[in-house]
mmCIF file of C-alpha atoms in Angstrom:
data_model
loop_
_atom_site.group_PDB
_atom_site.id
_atom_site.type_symbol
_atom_site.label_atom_id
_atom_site.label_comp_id
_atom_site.label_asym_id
_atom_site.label_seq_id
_atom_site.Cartn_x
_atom_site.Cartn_y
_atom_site.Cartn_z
ATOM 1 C CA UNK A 1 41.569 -9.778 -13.020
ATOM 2 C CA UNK A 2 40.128 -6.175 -13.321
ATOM 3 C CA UNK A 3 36.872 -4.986 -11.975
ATOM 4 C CA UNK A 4 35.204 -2.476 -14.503
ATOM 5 C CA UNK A 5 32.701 -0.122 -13.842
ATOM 6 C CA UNK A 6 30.061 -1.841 -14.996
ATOM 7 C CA UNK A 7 30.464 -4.763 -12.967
ATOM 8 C CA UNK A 8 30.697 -2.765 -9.867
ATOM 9 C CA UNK A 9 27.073 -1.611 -10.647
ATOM 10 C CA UNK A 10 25.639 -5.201 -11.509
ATOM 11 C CA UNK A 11 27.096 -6.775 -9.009
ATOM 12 C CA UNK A 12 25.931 -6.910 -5.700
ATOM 13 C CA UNK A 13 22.157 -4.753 -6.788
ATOM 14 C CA UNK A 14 19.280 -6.209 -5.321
ATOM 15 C CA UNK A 15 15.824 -5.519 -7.667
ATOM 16 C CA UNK A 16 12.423 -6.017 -5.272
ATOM 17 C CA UNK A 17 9.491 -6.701 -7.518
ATOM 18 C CA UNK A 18 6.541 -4.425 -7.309
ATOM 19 C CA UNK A 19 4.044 -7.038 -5.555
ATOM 20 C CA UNK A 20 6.972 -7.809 -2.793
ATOM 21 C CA UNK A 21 6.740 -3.754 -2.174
ATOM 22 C CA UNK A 22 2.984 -4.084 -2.217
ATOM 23 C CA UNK A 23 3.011 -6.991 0.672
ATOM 24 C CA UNK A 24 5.394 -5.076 2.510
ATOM 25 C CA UNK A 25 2.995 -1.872 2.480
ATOM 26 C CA UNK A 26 0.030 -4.395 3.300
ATOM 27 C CA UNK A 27 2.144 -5.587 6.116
ATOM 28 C CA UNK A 28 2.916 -2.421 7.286
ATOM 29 C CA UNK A 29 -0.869 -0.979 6.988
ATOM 30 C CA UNK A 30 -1.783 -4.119 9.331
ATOM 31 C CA UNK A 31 0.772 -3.222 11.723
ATOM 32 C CA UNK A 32 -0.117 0.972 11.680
ATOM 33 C CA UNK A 33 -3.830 -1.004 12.503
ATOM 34 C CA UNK A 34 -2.690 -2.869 15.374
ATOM 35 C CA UNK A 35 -1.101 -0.168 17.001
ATOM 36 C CA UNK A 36 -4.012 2.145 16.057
ATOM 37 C CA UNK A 37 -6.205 0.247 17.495
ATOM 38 C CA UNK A 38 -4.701 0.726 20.945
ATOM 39 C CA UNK A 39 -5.285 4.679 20.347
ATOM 40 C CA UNK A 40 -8.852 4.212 18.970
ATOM 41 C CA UNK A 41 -7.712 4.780 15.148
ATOM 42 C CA UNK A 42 -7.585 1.981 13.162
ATOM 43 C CA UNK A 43 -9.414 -1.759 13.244
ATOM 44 C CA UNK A 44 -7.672 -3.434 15.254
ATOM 45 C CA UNK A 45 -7.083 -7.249 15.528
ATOM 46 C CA UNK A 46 -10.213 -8.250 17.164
ATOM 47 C CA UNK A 47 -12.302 -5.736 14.610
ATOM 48 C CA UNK A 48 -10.457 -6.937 11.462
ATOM 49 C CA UNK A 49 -11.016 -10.577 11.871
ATOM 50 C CA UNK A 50 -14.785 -10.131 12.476
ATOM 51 C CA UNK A 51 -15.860 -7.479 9.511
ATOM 52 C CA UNK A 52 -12.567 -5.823 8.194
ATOM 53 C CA UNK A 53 -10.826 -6.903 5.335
ATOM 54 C CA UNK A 54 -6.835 -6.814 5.383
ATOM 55 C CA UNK A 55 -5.347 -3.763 3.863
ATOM 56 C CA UNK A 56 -4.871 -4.019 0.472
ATOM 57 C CA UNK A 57 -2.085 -2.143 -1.662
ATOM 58 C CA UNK A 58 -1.108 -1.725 -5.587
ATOM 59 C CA UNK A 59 2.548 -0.634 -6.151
ATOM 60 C CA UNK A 60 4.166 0.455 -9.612
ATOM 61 C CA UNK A 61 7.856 0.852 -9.629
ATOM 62 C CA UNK A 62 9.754 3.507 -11.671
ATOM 63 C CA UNK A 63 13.310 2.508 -10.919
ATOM 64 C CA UNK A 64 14.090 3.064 -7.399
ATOM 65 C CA UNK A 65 10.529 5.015 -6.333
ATOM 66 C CA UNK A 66 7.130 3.645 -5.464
ATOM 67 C CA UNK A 67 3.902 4.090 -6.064
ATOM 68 C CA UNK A 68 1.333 3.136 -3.795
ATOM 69 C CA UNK A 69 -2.408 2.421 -3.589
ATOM 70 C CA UNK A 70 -3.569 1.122 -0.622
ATOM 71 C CA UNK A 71 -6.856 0.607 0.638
ATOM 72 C CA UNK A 72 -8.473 0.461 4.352
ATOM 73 C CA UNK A 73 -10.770 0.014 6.598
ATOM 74 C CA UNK A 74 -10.725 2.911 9.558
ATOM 75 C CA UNK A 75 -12.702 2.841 12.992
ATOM 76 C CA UNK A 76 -15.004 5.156 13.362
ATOM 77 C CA UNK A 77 -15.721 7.812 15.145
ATOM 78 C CA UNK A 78 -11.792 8.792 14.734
ATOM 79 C CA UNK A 79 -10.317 11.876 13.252
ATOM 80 C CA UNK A 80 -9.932 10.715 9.940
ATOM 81 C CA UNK A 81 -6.951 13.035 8.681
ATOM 82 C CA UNK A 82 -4.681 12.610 11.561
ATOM 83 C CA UNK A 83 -4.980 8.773 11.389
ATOM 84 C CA UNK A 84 -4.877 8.725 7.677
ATOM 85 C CA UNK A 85 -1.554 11.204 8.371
ATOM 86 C CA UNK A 86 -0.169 8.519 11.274
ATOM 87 C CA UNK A 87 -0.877 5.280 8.662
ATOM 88 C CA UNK A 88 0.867 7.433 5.854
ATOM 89 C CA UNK A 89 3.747 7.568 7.490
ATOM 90 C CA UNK A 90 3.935 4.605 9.522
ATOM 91 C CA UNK A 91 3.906 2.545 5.349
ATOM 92 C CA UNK A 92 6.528 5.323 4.100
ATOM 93 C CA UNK A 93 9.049 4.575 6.536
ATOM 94 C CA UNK A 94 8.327 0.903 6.882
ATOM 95 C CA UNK A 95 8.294 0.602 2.918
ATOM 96 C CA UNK A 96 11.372 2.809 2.474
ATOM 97 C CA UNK A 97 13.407 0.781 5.181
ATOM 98 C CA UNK A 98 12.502 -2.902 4.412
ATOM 99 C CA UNK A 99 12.330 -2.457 0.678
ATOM 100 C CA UNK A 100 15.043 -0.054 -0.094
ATOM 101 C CA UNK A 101 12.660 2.167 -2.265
ATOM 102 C CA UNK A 102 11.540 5.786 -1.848
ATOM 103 C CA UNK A 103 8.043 6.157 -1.837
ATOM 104 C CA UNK A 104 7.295 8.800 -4.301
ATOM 105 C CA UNK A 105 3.464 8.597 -3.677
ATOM 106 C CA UNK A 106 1.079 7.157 -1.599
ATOM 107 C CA UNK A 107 -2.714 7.132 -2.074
ATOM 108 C CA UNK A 108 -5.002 5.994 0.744
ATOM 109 C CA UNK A 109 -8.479 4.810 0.431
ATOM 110 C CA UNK A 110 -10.674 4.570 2.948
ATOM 111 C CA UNK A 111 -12.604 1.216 1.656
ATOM 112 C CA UNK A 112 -15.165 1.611 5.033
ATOM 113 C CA UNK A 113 -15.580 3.107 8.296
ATOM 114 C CA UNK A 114 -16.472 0.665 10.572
ATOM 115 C CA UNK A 115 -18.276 1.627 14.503
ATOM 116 C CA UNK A 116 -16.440 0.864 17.258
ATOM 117 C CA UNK A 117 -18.492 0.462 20.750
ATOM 118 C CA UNK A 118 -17.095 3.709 22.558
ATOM 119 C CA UNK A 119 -17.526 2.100 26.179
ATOM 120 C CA UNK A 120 -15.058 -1.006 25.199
ATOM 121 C CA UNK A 121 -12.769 0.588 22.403
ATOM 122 C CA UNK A 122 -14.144 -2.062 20.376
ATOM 123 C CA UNK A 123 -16.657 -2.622 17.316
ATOM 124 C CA UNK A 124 -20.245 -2.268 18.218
#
C-alpha cells in the first residue's frame, strides 16, 4: 500500500475549534490573575469570587492564527500597561503552546478596575 501526499497531510492533523482556543485564553487570563494577584496586578482569587467576573475571551480562527478578544477585570491602583503587557503575554504563550495556534492578535479590555485595600493587598 502507498502513502500519497495527500494522506500524509490529512492524516494525523489535529483542528481546535475557535471556542476551545477561547477557553484556553480564559483559562490562561485566570491563571496571569492568580499570579498577579501575588504582585498586586490582577484580581486575584479572593477578589474575583466576591465582585470580579471571570475573564472572558472571543477567538476567530484564520487557519492556523488566532484572534483574540478578551476582557478583564484589573486591580487598581496598578500600572495598567505593564500588567496589561505581563497578561498579554502570559495568554500568547499559554494559547500558542496548549492550542498549537499562533496568536496573530490579541485585544485586551479592561471591563473594570476594581480597589484593592493597599494595607492587605486585597479589595477594599
Amino acid at each position: 500500500m502507498t502513502v500519497t501526499g495527500l494522506d500524509t497531510l490529512v492524516r494525523g492533523s489535529t483542528t481546535v475549534p475557535r471556542q476551545v482556543v477561547a477557553r484556553i485564553a480564559e483559562q490562561a487570563a485566570a491563571e496571569a490573575a492568580d499570579r498577579g494577584a501575588r504582585l498586586g496586578g490582577l484580581p486575584g482569587p479572593a477578589l474575583r469570587s466576591r465582585t470580579a467576573a471571570r475573564p472572558d475571551a472571543d477567538c476567530e480562527l484564520y487557519g492556523r492564527t488566532a484572534v483574540l478578544r478578551l476582557e478583564v477585570d484589573l486591580a487598581h491602583p496598578v500600572p495598567l500597561a505593564a500588567t496589561v503587557r505581563s497578561l498579554r503575554e502570559h495568554v500568547v504563550r499559554r494559547v500558542e503552546s496548549l492550542a498549537g495556534v499562533s496568536v496573530g492578535r490579541l485585544d485586551v479590555e479592561i471591563r473594570a478596575l476594581r480597589p484593592q485595600d493597599p494595607a492587605r493587598g486585597g479589595p477594599r
